[in-house]
PDB file of C-alpha atoms in Angstrom:
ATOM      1  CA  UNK A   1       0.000   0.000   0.000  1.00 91.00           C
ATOM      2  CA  UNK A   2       1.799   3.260  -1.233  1.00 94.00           C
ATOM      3  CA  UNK A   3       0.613   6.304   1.859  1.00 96.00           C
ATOM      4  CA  UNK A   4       1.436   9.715   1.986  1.00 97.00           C
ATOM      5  CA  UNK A   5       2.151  12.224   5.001  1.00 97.00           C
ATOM      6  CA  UNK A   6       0.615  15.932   3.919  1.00 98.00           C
ATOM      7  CA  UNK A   7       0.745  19.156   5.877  1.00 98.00           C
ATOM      8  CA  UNK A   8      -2.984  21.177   5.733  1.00 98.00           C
ATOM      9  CA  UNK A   9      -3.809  25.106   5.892  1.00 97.00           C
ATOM     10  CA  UNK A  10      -5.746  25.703   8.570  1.00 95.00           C
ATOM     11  CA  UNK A  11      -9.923  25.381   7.939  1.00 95.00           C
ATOM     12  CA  UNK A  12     -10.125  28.423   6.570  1.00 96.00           C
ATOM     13  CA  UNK A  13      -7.573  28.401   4.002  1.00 97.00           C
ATOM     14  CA  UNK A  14      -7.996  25.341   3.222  1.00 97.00           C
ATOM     15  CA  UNK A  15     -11.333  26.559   2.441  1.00 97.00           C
ATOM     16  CA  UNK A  16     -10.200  29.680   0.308  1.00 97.00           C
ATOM     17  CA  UNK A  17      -7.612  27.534  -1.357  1.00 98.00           C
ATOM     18  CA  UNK A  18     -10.417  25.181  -2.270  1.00 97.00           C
ATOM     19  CA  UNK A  19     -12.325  27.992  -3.385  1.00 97.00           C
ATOM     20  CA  UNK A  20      -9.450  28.546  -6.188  1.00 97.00           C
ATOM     21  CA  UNK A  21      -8.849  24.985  -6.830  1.00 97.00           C
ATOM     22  CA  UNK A  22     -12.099  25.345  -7.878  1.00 95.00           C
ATOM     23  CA  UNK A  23     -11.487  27.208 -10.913  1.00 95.00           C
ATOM     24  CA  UNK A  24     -12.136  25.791 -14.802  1.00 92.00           C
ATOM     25  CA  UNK A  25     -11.016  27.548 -17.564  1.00 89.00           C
ATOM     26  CA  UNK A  26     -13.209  29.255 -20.531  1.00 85.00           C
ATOM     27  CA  UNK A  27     -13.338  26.283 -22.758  1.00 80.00           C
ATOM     28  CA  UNK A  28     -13.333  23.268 -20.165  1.00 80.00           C
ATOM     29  CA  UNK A  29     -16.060  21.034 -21.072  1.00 78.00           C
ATOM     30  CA  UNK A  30     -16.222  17.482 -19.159  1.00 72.00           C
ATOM     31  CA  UNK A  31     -17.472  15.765 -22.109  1.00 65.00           C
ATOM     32  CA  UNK A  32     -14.033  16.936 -23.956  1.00 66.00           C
ATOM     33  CA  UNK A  33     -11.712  16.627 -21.253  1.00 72.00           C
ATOM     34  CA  UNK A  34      -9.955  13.756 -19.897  1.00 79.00           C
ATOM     35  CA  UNK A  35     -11.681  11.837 -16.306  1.00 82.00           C
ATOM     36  CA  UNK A  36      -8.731  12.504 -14.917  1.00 87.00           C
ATOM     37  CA  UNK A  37      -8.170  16.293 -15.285  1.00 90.00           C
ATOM     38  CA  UNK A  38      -9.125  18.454 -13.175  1.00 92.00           C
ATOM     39  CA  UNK A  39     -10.101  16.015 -10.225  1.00 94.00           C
ATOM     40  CA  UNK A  40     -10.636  17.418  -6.611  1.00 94.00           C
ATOM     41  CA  UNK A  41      -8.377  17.556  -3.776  1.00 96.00           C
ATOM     42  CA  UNK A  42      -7.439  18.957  -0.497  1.00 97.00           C
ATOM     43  CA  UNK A  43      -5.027  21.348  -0.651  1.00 98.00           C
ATOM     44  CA  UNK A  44      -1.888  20.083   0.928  1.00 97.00           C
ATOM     45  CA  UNK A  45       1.674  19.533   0.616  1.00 98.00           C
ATOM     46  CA  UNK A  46       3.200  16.738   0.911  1.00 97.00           C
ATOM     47  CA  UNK A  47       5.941  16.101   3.812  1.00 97.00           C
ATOM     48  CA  UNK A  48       7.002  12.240   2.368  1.00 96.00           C
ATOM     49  CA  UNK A  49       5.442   9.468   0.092  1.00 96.00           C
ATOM     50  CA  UNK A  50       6.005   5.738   1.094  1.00 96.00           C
ATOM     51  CA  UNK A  51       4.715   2.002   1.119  1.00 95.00           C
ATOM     52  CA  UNK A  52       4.123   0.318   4.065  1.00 93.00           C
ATOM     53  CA  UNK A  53       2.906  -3.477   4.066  1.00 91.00           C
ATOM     54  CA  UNK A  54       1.074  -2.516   7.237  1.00 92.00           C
ATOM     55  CA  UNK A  55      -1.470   0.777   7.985  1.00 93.00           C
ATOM     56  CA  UNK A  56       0.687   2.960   9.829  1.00 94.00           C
ATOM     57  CA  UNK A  57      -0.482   5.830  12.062  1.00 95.00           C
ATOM     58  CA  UNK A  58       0.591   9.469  12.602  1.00 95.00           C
ATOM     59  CA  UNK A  59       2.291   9.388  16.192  1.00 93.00           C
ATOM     60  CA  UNK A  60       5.171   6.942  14.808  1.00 93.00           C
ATOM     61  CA  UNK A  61       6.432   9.935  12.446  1.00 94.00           C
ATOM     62  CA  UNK A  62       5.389  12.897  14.669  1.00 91.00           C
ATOM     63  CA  UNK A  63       7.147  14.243  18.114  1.00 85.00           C
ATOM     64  CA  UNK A  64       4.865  15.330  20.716  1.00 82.00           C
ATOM     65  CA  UNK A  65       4.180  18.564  20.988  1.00 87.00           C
ATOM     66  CA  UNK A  66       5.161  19.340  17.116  1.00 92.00           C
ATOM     67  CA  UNK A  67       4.294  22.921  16.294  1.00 93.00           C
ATOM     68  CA  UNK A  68       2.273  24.153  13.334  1.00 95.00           C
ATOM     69  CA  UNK A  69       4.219  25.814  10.269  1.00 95.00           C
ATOM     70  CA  UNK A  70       4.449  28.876   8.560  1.00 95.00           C
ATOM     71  CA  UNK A  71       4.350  27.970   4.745  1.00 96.00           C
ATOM     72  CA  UNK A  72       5.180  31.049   2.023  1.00 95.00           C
ATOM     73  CA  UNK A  73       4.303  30.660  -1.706  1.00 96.00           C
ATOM     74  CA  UNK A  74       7.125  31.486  -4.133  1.00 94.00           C
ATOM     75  CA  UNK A  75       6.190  30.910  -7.850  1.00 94.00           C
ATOM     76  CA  UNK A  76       4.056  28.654  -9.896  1.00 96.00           C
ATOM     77  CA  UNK A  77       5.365  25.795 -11.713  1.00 95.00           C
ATOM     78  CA  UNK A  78       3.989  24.081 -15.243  1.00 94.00           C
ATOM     79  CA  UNK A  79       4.931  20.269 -14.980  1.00 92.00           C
ATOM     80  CA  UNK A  80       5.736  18.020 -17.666  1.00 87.00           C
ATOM     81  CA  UNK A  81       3.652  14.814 -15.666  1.00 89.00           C
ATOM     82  CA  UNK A  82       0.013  14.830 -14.599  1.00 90.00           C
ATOM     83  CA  UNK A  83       1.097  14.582 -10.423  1.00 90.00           C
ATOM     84  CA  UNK A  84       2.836  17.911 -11.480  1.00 91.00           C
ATOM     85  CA  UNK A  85       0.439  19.443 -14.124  1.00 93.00           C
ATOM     86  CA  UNK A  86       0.585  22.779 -12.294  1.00 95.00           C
ATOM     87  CA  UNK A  87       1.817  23.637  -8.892  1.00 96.00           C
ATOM     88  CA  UNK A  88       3.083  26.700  -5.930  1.00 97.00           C
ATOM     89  CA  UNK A  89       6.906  26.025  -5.334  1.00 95.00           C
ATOM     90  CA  UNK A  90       6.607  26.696  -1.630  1.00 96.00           C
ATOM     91  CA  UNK A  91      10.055  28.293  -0.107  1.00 94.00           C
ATOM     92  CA  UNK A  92      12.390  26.203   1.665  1.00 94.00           C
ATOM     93  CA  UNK A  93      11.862  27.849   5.229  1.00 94.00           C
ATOM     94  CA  UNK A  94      13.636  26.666   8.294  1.00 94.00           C
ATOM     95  CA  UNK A  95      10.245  25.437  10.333  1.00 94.00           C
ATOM     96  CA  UNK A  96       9.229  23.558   6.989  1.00 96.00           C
ATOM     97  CA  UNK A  97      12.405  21.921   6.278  1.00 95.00           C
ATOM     98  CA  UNK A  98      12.712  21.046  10.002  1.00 94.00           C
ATOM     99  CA  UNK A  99       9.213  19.387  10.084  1.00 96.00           C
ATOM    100  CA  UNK A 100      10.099  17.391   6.689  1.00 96.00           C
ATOM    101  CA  UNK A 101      13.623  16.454   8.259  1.00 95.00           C
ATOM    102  CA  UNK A 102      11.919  15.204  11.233  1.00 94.00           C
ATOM    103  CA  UNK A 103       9.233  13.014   9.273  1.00 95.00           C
ATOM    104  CA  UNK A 104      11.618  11.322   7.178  1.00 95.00           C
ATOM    105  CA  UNK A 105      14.310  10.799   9.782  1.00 94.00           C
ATOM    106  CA  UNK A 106      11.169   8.836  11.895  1.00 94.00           C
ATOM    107  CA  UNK A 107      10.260   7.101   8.475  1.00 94.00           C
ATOM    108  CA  UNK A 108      14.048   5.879   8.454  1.00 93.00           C
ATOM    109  CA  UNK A 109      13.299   4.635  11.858  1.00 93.00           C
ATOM    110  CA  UNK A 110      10.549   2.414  10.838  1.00 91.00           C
ATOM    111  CA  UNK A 111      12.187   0.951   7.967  1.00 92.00           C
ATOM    112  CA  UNK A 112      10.430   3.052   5.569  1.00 94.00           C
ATOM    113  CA  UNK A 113      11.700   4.887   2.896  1.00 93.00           C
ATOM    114  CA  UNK A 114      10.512   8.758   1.360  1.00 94.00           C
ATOM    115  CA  UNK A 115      10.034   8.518  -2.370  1.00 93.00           C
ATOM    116  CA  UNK A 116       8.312  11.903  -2.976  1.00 89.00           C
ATOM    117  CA  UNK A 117       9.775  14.723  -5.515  1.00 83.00           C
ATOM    118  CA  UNK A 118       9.976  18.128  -6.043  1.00 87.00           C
ATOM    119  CA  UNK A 119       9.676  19.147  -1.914  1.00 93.00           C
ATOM    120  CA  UNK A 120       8.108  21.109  -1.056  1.00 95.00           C
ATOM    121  CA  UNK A 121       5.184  22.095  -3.630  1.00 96.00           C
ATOM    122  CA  UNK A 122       1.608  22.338  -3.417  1.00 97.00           C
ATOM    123  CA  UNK A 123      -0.582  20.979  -6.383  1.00 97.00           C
ATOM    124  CA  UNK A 124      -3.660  23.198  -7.859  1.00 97.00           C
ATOM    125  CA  UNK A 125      -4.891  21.152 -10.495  1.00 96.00           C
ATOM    126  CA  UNK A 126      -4.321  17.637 -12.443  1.00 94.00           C
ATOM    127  CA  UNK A 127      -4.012  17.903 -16.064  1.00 91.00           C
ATOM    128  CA  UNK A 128      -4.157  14.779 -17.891  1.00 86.00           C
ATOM    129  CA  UNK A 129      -3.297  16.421 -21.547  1.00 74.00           C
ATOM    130  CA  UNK A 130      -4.619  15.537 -24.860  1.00 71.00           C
ATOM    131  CA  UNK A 131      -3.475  18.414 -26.766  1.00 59.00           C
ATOM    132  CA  UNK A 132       0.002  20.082 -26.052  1.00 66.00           C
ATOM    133  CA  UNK A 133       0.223  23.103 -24.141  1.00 83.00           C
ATOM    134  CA  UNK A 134      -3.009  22.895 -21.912  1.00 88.00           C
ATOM    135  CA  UNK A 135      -1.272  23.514 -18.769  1.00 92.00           C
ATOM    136  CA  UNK A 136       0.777  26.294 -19.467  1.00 92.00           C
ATOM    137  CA  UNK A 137      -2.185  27.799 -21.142  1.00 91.00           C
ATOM    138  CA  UNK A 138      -4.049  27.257 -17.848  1.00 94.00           C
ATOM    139  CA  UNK A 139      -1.099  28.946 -16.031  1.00 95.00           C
ATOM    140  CA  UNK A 140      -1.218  32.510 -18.216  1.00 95.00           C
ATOM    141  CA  UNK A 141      -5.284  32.247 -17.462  1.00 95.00           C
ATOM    142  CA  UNK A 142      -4.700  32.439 -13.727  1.00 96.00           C
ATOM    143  CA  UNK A 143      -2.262  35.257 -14.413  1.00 96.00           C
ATOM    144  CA  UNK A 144      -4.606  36.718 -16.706  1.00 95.00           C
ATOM    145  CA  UNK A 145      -7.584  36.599 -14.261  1.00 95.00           C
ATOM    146  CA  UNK A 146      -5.568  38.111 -11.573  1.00 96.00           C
ATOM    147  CA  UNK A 147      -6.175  34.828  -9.963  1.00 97.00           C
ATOM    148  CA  UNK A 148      -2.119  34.919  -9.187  1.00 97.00           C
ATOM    149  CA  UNK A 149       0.195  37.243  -8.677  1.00 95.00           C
ATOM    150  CA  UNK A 150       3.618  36.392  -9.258  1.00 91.00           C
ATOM    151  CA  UNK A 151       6.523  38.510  -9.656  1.00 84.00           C
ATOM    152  CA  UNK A 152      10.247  37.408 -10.570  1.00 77.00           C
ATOM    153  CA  UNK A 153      13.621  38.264 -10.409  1.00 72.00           C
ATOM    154  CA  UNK A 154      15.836  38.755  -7.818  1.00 70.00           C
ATOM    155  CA  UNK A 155      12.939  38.089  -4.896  1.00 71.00           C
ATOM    156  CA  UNK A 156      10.842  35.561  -5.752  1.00 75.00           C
ATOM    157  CA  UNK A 157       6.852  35.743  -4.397  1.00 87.00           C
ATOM    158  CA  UNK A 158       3.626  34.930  -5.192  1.00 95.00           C
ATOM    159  CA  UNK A 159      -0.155  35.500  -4.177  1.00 96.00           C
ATOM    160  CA  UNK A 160      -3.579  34.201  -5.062  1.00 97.00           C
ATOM    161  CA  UNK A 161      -6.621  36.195  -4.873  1.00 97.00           C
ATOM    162  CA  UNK A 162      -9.106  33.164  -3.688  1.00 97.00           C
ATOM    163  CA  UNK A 163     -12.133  35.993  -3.680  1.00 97.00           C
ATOM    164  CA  UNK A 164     -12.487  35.431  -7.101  1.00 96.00           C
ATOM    165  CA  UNK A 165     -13.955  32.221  -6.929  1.00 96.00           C
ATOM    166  CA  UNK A 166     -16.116  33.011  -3.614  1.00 95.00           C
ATOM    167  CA  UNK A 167     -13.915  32.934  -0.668  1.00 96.00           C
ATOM    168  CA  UNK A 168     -13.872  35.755   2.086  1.00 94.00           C
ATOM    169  CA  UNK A 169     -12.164  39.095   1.086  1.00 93.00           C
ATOM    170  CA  UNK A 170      -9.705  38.467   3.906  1.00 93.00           C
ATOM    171  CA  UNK A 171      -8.030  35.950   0.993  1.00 96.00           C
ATOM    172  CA  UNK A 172      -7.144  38.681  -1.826  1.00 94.00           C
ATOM    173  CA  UNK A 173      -3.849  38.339  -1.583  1.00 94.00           C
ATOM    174  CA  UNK A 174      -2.960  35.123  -0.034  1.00 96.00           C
ATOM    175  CA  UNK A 175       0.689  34.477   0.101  1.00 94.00           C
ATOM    176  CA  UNK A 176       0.739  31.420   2.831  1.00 95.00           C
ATOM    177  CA  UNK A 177      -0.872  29.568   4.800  1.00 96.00           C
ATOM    178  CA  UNK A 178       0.034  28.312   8.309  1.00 95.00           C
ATOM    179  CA  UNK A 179       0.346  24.684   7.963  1.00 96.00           C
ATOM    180  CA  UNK A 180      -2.180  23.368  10.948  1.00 96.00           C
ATOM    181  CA  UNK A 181      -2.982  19.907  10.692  1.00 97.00           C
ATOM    182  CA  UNK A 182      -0.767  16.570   9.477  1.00 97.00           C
ATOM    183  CA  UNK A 183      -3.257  14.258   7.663  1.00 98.00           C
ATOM    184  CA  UNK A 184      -1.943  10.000   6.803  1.00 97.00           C
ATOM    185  CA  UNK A 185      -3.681   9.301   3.325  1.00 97.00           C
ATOM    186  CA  UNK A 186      -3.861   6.283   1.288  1.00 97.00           C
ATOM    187  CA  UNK A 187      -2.953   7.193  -2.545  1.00 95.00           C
ATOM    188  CA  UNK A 188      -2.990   3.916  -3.429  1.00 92.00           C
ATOM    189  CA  UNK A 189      -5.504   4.585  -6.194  1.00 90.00           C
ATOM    190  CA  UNK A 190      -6.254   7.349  -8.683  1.00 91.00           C
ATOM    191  CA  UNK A 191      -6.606  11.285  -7.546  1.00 94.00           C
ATOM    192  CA  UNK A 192     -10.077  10.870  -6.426  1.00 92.00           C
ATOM    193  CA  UNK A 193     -10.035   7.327  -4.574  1.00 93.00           C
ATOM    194  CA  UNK A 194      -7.358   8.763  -2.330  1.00 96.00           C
ATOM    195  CA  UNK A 195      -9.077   8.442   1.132  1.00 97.00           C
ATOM    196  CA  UNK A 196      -7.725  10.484   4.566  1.00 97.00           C
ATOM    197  CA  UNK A 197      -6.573   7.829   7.002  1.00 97.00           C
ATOM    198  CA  UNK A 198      -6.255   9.839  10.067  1.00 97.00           C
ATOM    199  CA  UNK A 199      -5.786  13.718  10.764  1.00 97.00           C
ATOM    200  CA  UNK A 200      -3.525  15.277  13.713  1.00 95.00           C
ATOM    201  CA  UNK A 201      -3.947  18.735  14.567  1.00 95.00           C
ATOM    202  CA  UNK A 202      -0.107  20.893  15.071  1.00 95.00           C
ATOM    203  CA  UNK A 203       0.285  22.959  18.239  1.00 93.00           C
ATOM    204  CA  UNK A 204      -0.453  26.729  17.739  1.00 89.00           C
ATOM    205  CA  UNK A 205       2.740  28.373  17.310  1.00 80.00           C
ATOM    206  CA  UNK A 206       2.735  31.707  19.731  1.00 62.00           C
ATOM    207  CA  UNK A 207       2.874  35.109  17.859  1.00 51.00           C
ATOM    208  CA  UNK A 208       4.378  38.166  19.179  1.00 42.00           C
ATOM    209  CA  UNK A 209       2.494  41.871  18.524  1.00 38.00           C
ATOM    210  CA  UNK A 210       4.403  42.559  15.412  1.00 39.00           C
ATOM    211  CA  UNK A 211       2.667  38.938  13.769  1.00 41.00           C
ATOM    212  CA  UNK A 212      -0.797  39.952  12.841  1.00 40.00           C
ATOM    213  CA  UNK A 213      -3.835  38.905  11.111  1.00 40.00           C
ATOM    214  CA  UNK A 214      -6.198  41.341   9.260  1.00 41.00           C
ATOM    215  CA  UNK A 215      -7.434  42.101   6.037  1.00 41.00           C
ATOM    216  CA  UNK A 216      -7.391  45.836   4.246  1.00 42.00           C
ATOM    217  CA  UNK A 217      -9.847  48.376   6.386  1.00 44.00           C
ATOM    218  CA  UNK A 218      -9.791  46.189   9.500  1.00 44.00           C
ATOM    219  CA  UNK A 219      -8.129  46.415  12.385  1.00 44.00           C
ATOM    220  CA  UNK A 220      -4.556  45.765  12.880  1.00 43.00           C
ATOM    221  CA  UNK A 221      -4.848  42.157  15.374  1.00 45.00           C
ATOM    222  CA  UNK A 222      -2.510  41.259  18.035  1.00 44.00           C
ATOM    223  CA  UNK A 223      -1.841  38.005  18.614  1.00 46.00           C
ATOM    224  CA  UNK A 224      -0.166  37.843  21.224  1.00 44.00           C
ATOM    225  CA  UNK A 225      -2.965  37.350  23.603  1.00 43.00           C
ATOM    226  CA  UNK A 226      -4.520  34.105  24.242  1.00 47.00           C
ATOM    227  CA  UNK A 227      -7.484  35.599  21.649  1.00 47.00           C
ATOM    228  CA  UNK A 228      -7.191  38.111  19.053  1.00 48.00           C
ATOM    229  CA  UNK A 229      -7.182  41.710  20.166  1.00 45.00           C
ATOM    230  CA  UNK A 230      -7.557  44.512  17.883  1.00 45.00           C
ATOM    231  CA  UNK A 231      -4.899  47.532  18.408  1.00 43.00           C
ATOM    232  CA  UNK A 232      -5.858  50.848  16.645  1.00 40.00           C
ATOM    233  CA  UNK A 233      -2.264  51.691  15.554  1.00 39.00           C
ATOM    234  CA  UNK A 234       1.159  50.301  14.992  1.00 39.00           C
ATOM    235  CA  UNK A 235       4.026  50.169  18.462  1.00 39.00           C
ATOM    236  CA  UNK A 236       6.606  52.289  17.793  1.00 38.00           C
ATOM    237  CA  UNK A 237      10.143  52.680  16.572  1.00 35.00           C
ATOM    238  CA  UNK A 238      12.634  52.760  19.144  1.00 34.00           C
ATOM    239  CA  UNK A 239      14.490  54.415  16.076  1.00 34.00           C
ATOM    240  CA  UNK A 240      11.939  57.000  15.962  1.00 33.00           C
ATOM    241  CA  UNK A 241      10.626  57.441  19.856  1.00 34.00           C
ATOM    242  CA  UNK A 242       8.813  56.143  22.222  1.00 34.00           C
ATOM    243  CA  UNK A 243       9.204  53.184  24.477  1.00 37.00           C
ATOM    244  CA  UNK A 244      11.831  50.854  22.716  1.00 35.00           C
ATOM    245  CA  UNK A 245      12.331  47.016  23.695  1.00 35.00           C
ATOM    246  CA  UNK A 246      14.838  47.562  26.524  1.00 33.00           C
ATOM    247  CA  UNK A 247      13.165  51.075  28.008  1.00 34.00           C
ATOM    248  CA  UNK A 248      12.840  54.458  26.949  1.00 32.00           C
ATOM    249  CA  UNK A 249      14.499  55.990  23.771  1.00 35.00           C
ATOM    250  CA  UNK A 250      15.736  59.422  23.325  1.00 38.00           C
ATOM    251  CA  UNK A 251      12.267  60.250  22.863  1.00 39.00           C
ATOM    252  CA  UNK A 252       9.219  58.956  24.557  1.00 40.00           C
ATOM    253  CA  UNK A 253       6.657  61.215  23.969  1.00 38.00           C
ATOM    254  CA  UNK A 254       6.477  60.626  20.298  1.00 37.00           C
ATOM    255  CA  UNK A 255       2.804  59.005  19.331  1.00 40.00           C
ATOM    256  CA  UNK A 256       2.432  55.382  18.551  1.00 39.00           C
ATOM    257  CA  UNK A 257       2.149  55.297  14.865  1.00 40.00           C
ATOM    258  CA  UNK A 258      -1.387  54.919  12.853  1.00 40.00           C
ATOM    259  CA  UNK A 259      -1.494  51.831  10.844  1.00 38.00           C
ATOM    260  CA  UNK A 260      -3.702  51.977   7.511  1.00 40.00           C
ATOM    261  CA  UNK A 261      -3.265  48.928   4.954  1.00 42.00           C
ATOM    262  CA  UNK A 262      -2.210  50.048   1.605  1.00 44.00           C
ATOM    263  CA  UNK A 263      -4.134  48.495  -1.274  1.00 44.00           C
ATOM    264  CA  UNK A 264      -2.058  45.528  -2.488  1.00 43.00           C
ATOM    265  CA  UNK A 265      -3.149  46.028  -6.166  1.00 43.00           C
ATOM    266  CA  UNK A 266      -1.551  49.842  -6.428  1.00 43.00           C
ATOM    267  CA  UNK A 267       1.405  48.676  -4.915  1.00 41.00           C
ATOM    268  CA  UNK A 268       3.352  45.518  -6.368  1.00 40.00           C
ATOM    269  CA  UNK A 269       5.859  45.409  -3.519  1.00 40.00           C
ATOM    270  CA  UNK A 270       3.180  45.280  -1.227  1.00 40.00           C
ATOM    271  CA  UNK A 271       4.428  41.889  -0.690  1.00 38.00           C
ATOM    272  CA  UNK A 272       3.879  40.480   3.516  1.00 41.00           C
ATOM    273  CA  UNK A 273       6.691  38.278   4.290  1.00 40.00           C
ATOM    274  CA  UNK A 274       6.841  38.459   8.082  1.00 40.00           C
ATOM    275  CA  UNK A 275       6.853  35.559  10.658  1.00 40.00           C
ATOM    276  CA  UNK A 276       3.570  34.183   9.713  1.00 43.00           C
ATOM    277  CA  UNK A 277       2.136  34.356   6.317  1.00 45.00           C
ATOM    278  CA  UNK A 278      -0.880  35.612   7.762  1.00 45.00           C
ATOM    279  CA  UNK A 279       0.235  39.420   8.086  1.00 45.00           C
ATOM    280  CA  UNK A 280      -1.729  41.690   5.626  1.00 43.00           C
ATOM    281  CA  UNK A 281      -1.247  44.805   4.013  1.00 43.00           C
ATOM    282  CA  UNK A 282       2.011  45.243   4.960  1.00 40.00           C
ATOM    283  CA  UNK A 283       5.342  45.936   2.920  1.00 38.00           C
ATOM    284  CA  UNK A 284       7.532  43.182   1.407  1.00 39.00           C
ATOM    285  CA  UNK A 285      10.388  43.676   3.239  1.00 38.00           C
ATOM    286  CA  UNK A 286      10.951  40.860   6.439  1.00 39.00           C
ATOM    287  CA  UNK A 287      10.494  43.100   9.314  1.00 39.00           C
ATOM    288  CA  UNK A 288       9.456  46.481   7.935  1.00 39.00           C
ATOM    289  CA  UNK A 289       5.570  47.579   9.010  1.00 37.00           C
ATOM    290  CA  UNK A 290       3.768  50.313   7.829  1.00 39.00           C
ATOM    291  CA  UNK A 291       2.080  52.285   4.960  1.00 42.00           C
ATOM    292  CA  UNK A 292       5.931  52.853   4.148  1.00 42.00           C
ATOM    293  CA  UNK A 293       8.725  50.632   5.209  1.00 42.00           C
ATOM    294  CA  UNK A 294      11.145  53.838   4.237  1.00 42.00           C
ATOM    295  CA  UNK A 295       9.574  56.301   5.602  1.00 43.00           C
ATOM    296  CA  UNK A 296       8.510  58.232   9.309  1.00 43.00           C
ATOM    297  CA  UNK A 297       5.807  55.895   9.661  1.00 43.00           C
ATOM    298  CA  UNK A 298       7.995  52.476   9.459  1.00 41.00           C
ATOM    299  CA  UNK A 299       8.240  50.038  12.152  1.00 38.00           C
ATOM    300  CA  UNK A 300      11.362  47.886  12.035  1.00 39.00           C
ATOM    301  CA  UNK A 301      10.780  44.214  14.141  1.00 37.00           C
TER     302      UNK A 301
END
């Protein structure tokens, strides 16, 4: 029996993801189309593939007390095989490659052996081609749609806008997801006989006040408290006044800085990259907050 180990988004973007996943393009008819393109999945990535003789379960390639990971989207990939029709190359981030090290070194320990590729990804669709080109033509009609959001170069990074296809508005410009659950699958069979063994929830990571959650026109969201509390403007700068990490600064009476989310769509660097994936409406740059990472308003972690 061939199993697989995946890491899951949290419910609710594994519900926005879904949303996308969802997508068909302009001239997809069923009758023309292969059975096997375009099947549906959970969104996932997958830690390790392998067979086992025997059902195994979750705790034998799992410490206790494993914590839930940050995962960051990088670019979109057009495959040349139908498990890699089209795909998000995820970045190779320290918790990530930890949690993958740590499944495969317990597979080793069973006697099992990882014979997954291209780690770490995570599939969209399934393309089971008839006529040549049909998944890169797929790929320029998510671009085109403004579906994804991918820019190139020297930084590599990439969003989806899942409110297309009818999630929340909180999902415009998705860029990660925090990886919340570890689910044991059989994929013995085709795409859609694959059936979820068993499903192990992650331990919440803890978040410090500069890792927030919001979406543009909200509130900014601390979570450092055991629930989400809204804060009506940014901490500030030690750099620029007020009470800095280790006590006062030259100058405490400077004002704690407003915070008001830039629209993502007039600004291309308007890319978050901080701790968790789930920061919004902030700039690119790891550890710069604020309308303007350069400017008086900036807030340096």
């Amino acid at each position: 029996m061939r199993y697989s180990l995946w890491l899951v988004p949290s419910e609710r973007e594994h519900d926005a993801l879904s949303c996308l996943m969802d997508f068909r393009p302009k001239d997809y008819k069923s009758s023309t189309h292969s059975s096997r393109s375009y099947p549906r999945f959970d969104p996932h990535i997958t830690l390790a593939t392998f067979s086992s003789s025997y059902r195994p379960r979750i705790f034998q390639f799992l410490s206790l007390g494993t914590s839930s990971t940050p995962v960051y989207f990088e670019s979109m990939k057009v495959g040349n095989n139908y498990l890699s029709s089209l795909s998000i190359v995820v970045a190779k981030s320290r918790e990530l490659m930890q949690l993958r090290d740590l499944v495969v070194e317990h597979l080793e320990a069973n006697k099992m052996q990882d014979t997954s590729r291209s780690f770490p990804h995570m599939s969209l669709f399934y393309l089971d081609e008839k006529s040549k080109g049909g998944r890169l033509q797929l790929s320029k009609e998510l671009k085109q749609s403004g579906r994804v959001h991918e820019r190139t170069g020297r930084v590599k990074d990439l969003a989806l806008d899942c409110t297309l296809d009818g999630a929340s508005r909180e999902f415009d410009v998705m860029e990660g997801f925090e990886g919340s659950e570890i689910w044991l699958v059989d994929c013995t069979g085709g795409v859609e006989d694959w059936k979820v063994l068993e499903k192990q929830k992650l331990k919440s990571r803890k978040y410090d006040l500069r890792d927030v959650y919001m979406s543009r026109g909200e509130p900014f969201i601390s979570m450092s408290w055991p629930n989400p509390v809204p804060v009506v403007s940014m901490p500030p700068s030690p750099r620029m006044g007020g009470h800095g990490p280790f006590g006062y600064s030259p100058n405490p009476g400077l004002p704690m800085t407003p915070y008001y989310p830039p629209n993502p769509r007039m600004n291309r660097l308007n890319y978050a990259q901080g701790i968790d994936p789930r920061v919004r409406g902030n700039t690119w740059r790891r550890g710069a907050y604020g309308p303007n990472a350069y400017g008086p308003n900036a807030y340096w972690g």
